[in-house]
Structure formats: structure tokens, C-alpha cells
mmCIF file with all atom_site columns, C-alpha atoms in Angstrom:
data_model
loop_
_atom_site.group_PDB
_atom_site.id
_atom_site.type_symbol
_atom_site.label_atom_id
_atom_site.label_alt_id
_atom_site.label_comp_id
_atom_site.label_asym_id
_atom_site.label_entity_id
_atom_site.label_seq_id
_atom_site.pdbx_PDB_ins_code
_atom_site.Cartn_x
_atom_site.Cartn_y
_atom_site.Cartn_z
_atom_site.occupancy
_atom_site.B_iso_or_equiv
_atom_site.pdbx_formal_charge
_atom_site.auth_seq_id
_atom_site.auth_comp_id
_atom_site.auth_asym_id
_atom_site.auth_atom_id
_atom_site.pdbx_PDB_model_num
ATOM 1   C CA . MET A 1 1   ? 122.593 166.003 171.216 1.00 0.00 ? 241 MET A CA 1
ATOM 2   C CA . PHE A 1 2   ? 121.004 167.143 168.228 1.00 0.00 ? 242 PHE A CA 1
ATOM 3   C CA . SER A 1 3   ? 122.008 170.750 169.790 1.00 0.00 ? 243 SER A CA 1
ATOM 4   C CA . HIS A 1 4   ? 125.633 169.996 170.544 1.00 0.00 ? 244 HIS A CA 1
ATOM 5   C CA . LEU A 1 5   ? 125.707 169.162 166.678 1.00 0.00 ? 245 LEU A CA 1
ATOM 6   C CA . ARG A 1 6   ? 124.097 172.310 165.861 1.00 0.00 ? 246 ARG A CA 1
ATOM 7   C CA . SER A 1 7   ? 127.664 174.310 166.905 1.00 0.00 ? 247 SER A CA 1
ATOM 8   C CA . ASN A 1 8   ? 129.673 171.450 166.011 1.00 0.00 ? 248 ASN A CA 1
ATOM 9   C CA . ALA A 1 9   ? 129.701 171.871 162.616 1.00 0.00 ? 249 ALA A CA 1
ATOM 10  C CA . ASP A 1 10  ? 132.615 168.720 162.016 1.00 0.00 ? 250 ASP A CA 1
ATOM 11  C CA . GLN A 1 11  ? 130.828 166.168 164.350 1.00 0.00 ? 251 GLN A CA 1
ATOM 12  C CA . ALA A 1 12  ? 127.643 166.912 162.660 1.00 0.00 ? 252 ALA A CA 1
ATOM 13  C CA . SER A 1 13  ? 129.379 166.119 159.471 1.00 0.00 ? 253 SER A CA 1
ATOM 14  C CA . LEU A 1 14  ? 130.371 162.742 160.548 1.00 0.00 ? 254 LEU A CA 1
ATOM 15  C CA . PHE A 1 15  ? 126.964 162.128 162.182 1.00 0.00 ? 255 PHE A CA 1
ATOM 16  C CA . ASP A 1 16  ? 125.369 162.623 158.647 1.00 0.00 ? 256 ASP A CA 1
ATOM 17  C CA . ASP A 1 17  ? 127.729 160.474 157.226 1.00 0.00 ? 257 ASP A CA 1
ATOM 18  C CA . ALA A 1 18  ? 126.971 157.692 159.357 1.00 0.00 ? 258 ALA A CA 1
ATOM 19  C CA . MET A 1 19  ? 123.351 157.739 159.313 1.00 0.00 ? 259 MET A CA 1
ATOM 20  C CA . ARG A 1 20  ? 123.771 157.900 155.350 1.00 0.00 ? 260 ARG A CA 1
ATOM 21  C CA . ALA A 1 21  ? 125.723 154.842 155.357 1.00 0.00 ? 261 ALA A CA 1
ATOM 22  C CA . LEU A 1 22  ? 123.294 152.964 157.327 1.00 0.00 ? 262 LEU A CA 1
ATOM 23  C CA . THR A 1 23  ? 120.582 154.361 155.213 1.00 0.00 ? 263 THR A CA 1
ATOM 24  C CA . ALA A 1 24  ? 122.010 153.732 152.159 1.00 0.00 ? 264 ALA A CA 1
ATOM 25  C CA . LEU A 1 25  ? 122.104 150.146 153.442 1.00 0.00 ? 265 LEU A CA 1
ATOM 26  C CA . TRP A 1 26  ? 118.067 149.644 153.929 1.00 0.00 ? 266 TRP A CA 1
ATOM 27  C CA . ALA A 1 27  ? 116.649 152.275 151.831 1.00 0.00 ? 267 ALA A CA 1
ATOM 28  C CA . PRO A 1 28  ? 116.316 150.324 148.862 1.00 0.00 ? 268 PRO A CA 1
ATOM 29  C CA . ARG A 1 29  ? 114.676 147.482 150.058 1.00 0.00 ? 269 ARG A CA 1
ATOM 30  C CA . ILE A 1 30  ? 112.120 149.550 152.362 1.00 0.00 ? 270 ILE A CA 1
ATOM 31  C CA . ALA A 1 31  ? 111.361 151.725 148.949 1.00 0.00 ? 271 ALA A CA 1
ATOM 32  C CA . THR A 1 32  ? 110.541 148.686 147.447 1.00 0.00 ? 272 THR A CA 1
ATOM 33  C CA . ALA A 1 33  ? 108.999 146.254 149.978 1.00 0.00 ? 273 ALA A CA 1
ATOM 34  C CA . TYR A 1 34  ? 105.663 148.721 150.494 1.00 0.00 ? 274 TYR A CA 1
ATOM 35  C CA . ASP A 1 35  ? 103.230 150.311 148.212 1.00 0.00 ? 275 ASP A CA 1
ATOM 36  C CA . PHE A 1 36  ? 104.159 153.836 149.545 1.00 0.00 ? 276 PHE A CA 1
ATOM 37  C CA . ALA A 1 37  ? 102.572 155.094 145.698 1.00 0.00 ? 277 ALA A CA 1
ATOM 38  C CA . GLN A 1 38  ? 98.848  154.505 147.080 1.00 0.00 ? 278 GLN A CA 1
ATOM 39  C CA . TRP A 1 39  ? 99.512  157.424 149.569 1.00 0.00 ? 279 TRP A CA 1
ATOM 40  C CA . GLY A 1 40  ? 100.283 160.345 147.067 1.00 0.00 ? 280 GLY A CA 1
ATOM 41  C CA . SER A 1 41  ? 101.996 161.531 149.232 1.00 0.00 ? 281 SER A CA 1
ATOM 42  C CA . LEU A 1 42  ? 104.737 160.929 152.217 1.00 0.00 ? 282 LEU A CA 1
ATOM 43  C CA . MET A 1 43  ? 106.382 163.055 155.146 1.00 0.00 ? 283 MET A CA 1
ATOM 44  C CA . ASP A 1 44  ? 109.449 161.670 156.639 1.00 0.00 ? 284 ASP A CA 1
ATOM 45  C CA . VAL A 1 45  ? 109.758 163.592 159.761 1.00 0.00 ? 285 VAL A CA 1
ATOM 46  C CA . GLY A 1 46  ? 113.214 164.014 160.958 1.00 0.00 ? 286 GLY A CA 1
ATOM 47  C CA . GLY A 1 47  ? 114.270 162.251 158.012 1.00 0.00 ? 287 GLY A CA 1
ATOM 48  C CA . GLY A 1 48  ? 118.024 163.884 158.140 1.00 0.00 ? 288 GLY A CA 1
ATOM 49  C CA . ASN A 1 49  ? 119.315 164.387 154.866 1.00 0.00 ? 289 ASN A CA 1
ATOM 50  C CA . GLY A 1 50  ? 116.440 162.616 153.017 1.00 0.00 ? 290 GLY A CA 1
ATOM 51  C CA . LEU A 1 51  ? 118.579 159.895 152.051 1.00 0.00 ? 291 LEU A CA 1
ATOM 52  C CA . LEU A 1 52  ? 114.981 157.418 152.744 1.00 0.00 ? 292 LEU A CA 1
ATOM 53  C CA . LEU A 1 53  ? 112.647 159.722 151.319 1.00 0.00 ? 293 LEU A CA 1
ATOM 54  C CA . ALA A 1 54  ? 114.419 160.369 148.185 1.00 0.00 ? 294 ALA A CA 1
ATOM 55  C CA . GLU A 1 55  ? 114.896 156.854 147.242 1.00 0.00 ? 295 GLU A CA 1
ATOM 56  C CA . ILE A 1 56  ? 111.148 155.665 148.092 1.00 0.00 ? 296 ILE A CA 1
ATOM 57  C CA . MET A 1 57  ? 110.089 158.624 145.685 1.00 0.00 ? 297 MET A CA 1
ATOM 58  C CA . ARG A 1 58  ? 112.670 157.478 143.067 1.00 0.00 ? 298 ARG A CA 1
ATOM 59  C CA . VAL A 1 59  ? 111.013 154.059 143.195 1.00 0.00 ? 299 VAL A CA 1
ATOM 60  C CA . HIS A 1 60  ? 107.418 155.704 143.428 1.00 0.00 ? 300 HIS A CA 1
ATOM 61  C CA . ARG A 1 61  ? 107.683 158.571 140.871 1.00 0.00 ? 301 ARG A CA 1
ATOM 62  C CA . GLU A 1 62  ? 104.006 159.515 141.446 1.00 0.00 ? 302 GLU A CA 1
ATOM 63  C CA . LEU A 1 63  ? 104.619 160.322 145.068 1.00 0.00 ? 303 LEU A CA 1
ATOM 64  C CA . ASN A 1 64  ? 104.878 163.822 147.013 1.00 0.00 ? 304 ASN A CA 1
ATOM 65  C CA . GLY A 1 65  ? 107.347 164.343 149.659 1.00 0.00 ? 305 GLY A CA 1
ATOM 66  C CA . VAL A 1 66  ? 107.925 166.454 152.131 1.00 0.00 ? 306 VAL A CA 1
ATOM 67  C CA . LEU A 1 67  ? 111.257 166.187 154.327 1.00 0.00 ? 307 LEU A CA 1
ATOM 68  C CA . ALA A 1 68  ? 110.328 167.950 158.116 1.00 0.00 ? 308 ALA A CA 1
ATOM 69  C CA . GLU A 1 69  ? 113.560 168.110 159.910 1.00 0.00 ? 309 GLU A CA 1
ATOM 70  C CA . GLN A 1 70  ? 115.855 171.080 161.458 1.00 0.00 ? 310 GLN A CA 1
ATOM 71  C CA . PRO A 1 71  ? 116.594 173.965 159.280 1.00 0.00 ? 311 PRO A CA 1
ATOM 72  C CA . ASP A 1 72  ? 120.373 173.359 159.828 1.00 0.00 ? 312 ASP A CA 1
ATOM 73  C CA . VAL A 1 73  ? 120.055 169.564 158.786 1.00 0.00 ? 313 VAL A CA 1
ATOM 74  C CA . LEU A 1 74  ? 117.635 170.901 155.639 1.00 0.00 ? 314 LEU A CA 1
ATOM 75  C CA . ASP A 1 75  ? 120.458 172.916 154.579 1.00 0.00 ? 315 ASP A CA 1
ATOM 76  C CA . ARG A 1 76  ? 122.841 169.869 154.896 1.00 0.00 ? 316 ARG A CA 1
ATOM 77  C CA . ALA A 1 77  ? 119.917 168.511 153.230 1.00 0.00 ? 317 ALA A CA 1
ATOM 78  C CA . ARG A 1 78  ? 120.096 170.833 150.162 1.00 0.00 ? 318 ARG A CA 1
ATOM 79  C CA . GLU A 1 79  ? 123.650 170.197 150.272 1.00 0.00 ? 319 GLU A CA 1
ATOM 80  C CA . ARG A 1 80  ? 123.904 166.528 150.051 1.00 0.00 ? 320 ARG A CA 1
ATOM 81  C CA . GLY A 1 81  ? 121.384 166.448 147.061 1.00 0.00 ? 321 GLY A CA 1
ATOM 82  C CA . PHE A 1 82  ? 119.634 163.310 147.258 1.00 0.00 ? 322 PHE A CA 1
ATOM 83  C CA . PHE A 1 83  ? 116.965 164.751 145.421 1.00 0.00 ? 323 PHE A CA 1
ATOM 84  C CA . SER A 1 84  ? 117.355 164.565 141.503 1.00 0.00 ? 324 SER A CA 1
ATOM 85  C CA . ALA A 1 85  ? 116.367 167.543 139.557 1.00 0.00 ? 325 ALA A CA 1
ATOM 86  C CA . GLU A 1 86  ? 113.633 164.998 138.601 1.00 0.00 ? 326 GLU A CA 1
ATOM 87  C CA . LEU A 1 87  ? 112.190 164.562 142.193 1.00 0.00 ? 327 LEU A CA 1
ATOM 88  C CA . ALA A 1 88  ? 113.572 168.139 143.518 1.00 0.00 ? 328 ALA A CA 1
ATOM 89  C CA . GLY A 1 89  ? 110.175 169.630 142.157 1.00 0.00 ? 329 GLY A CA 1
ATOM 90  C CA . LEU A 1 90  ? 107.804 167.356 144.119 1.00 0.00 ? 330 LEU A CA 1
ATOM 91  C CA . VAL A 1 91  ? 109.593 167.429 147.368 1.00 0.00 ? 331 VAL A CA 1
ATOM 92  C CA . ARG A 1 92  ? 109.090 169.891 149.904 1.00 0.00 ? 332 ARG A CA 1
ATOM 93  C CA . PHE A 1 93  ? 111.476 170.878 152.737 1.00 0.00 ? 333 PHE A CA 1
ATOM 94  C CA . ASP A 1 94  ? 109.618 171.535 155.602 1.00 0.00 ? 334 ASP A CA 1
ATOM 95  C CA . PRO A 1 95  ? 112.003 173.713 158.695 1.00 0.00 ? 335 PRO A CA 1
ATOM 96  C CA . ALA A 1 96  ? 108.591 172.897 160.917 1.00 0.00 ? 336 ALA A CA 1
ATOM 97  C CA . ILE A 1 97  ? 109.482 169.852 162.836 1.00 0.00 ? 337 ILE A CA 1
ATOM 98  C CA . SER A 1 98  ? 109.151 171.542 166.286 1.00 0.00 ? 338 SER A CA 1
ATOM 99  C CA . SER A 1 99  ? 106.436 173.513 165.713 1.00 0.00 ? 339 SER A CA 1
ATOM 100 C CA . LYS A 1 100 ? 103.232 173.296 163.569 1.00 0.00 ? 340 LYS A CA 1
ATOM 101 C CA . PRO A 1 101 ? 104.006 171.960 160.187 1.00 0.00 ? 341 PRO A CA 1
ATOM 102 C CA . SER A 1 102 ? 103.697 174.705 157.629 1.00 0.00 ? 342 SER A CA 1
ATOM 103 C CA . HIS A 1 103 ? 101.633 172.543 155.220 1.00 0.00 ? 343 HIS A CA 1
ATOM 104 C CA . PRO A 1 104 ? 98.757  169.879 155.435 1.00 0.00 ? 344 PRO A CA 1
ATOM 105 C CA . ALA A 1 105 ? 99.871  167.011 156.341 1.00 0.00 ? 345 ALA A CA 1
ATOM 106 C CA . ALA A 1 106 ? 100.959 164.133 154.594 1.00 0.00 ? 346 ALA A CA 1
ATOM 107 C CA . ALA A 1 107 ? 98.630  161.176 153.322 1.00 0.00 ? 347 ALA A CA 1
ATOM 108 C CA . LEU A 1 108 ? 101.584 159.074 154.923 1.00 0.00 ? 348 LEU A CA 1
ATOM 109 C CA . THR A 1 109 ? 104.403 159.692 157.444 1.00 0.00 ? 349 THR A CA 1
ATOM 110 C CA . LEU A 1 110 ? 107.552 157.950 158.143 1.00 0.00 ? 350 LEU A CA 1
#
């Protein structure tokens, strides 16, 4: 499915919109239901556009985040702009989802 989306930009955009809409429904509750701050860093593997990670980082300002995704998905995540200027310095975009990560593992992984 994901290889198909890589070669079909319109369908990838539709898929992204659907995932964003679903995530927007539950991300605020997840972000406030658990003390993510205790871990100091959080990696969302396969986190799509990063909406869940961004919401958790907005609630827990002391977190550093890593969004690990396919390179084309990371490009779309940057375009979506879910990470405010304030959070942008605390999040890393890692294209190494299908290989060895290019960074030490975060303390907690979604």
C-alpha cells in the first residue's frame, strides 16, 4: 500500500488527510492521559505527519521528539507544519524507519 502511495501523490494526500482527521480526534486525550514528560524523549515510529507527536510535545514541553518515517512522508509532514516554531527545535525528522535509526533510541517509543 505505501509503495502505491509513494507513486500516487493525490491518493497519498487523501490518505494523509484521513489519518490526520482520525488522529485529531484522539491525540489530545492521549497527550493528557499519560505523563510522557517523565521519559524526556519520545520517538513516534511510523507516525505519519507527526500530529500525535506534535500534540504530545505541546502538552509536555520538556520532551524532545523524533518522528521516524519514510522520506516522502517526512517531506509531507514538514509541509503540514504541525510542529510550531517553538517545537521545531525539539523534534527531529528521521528517514531511517526501514533501516538502522540514525540516532540513539528515544527513551520511549510509540
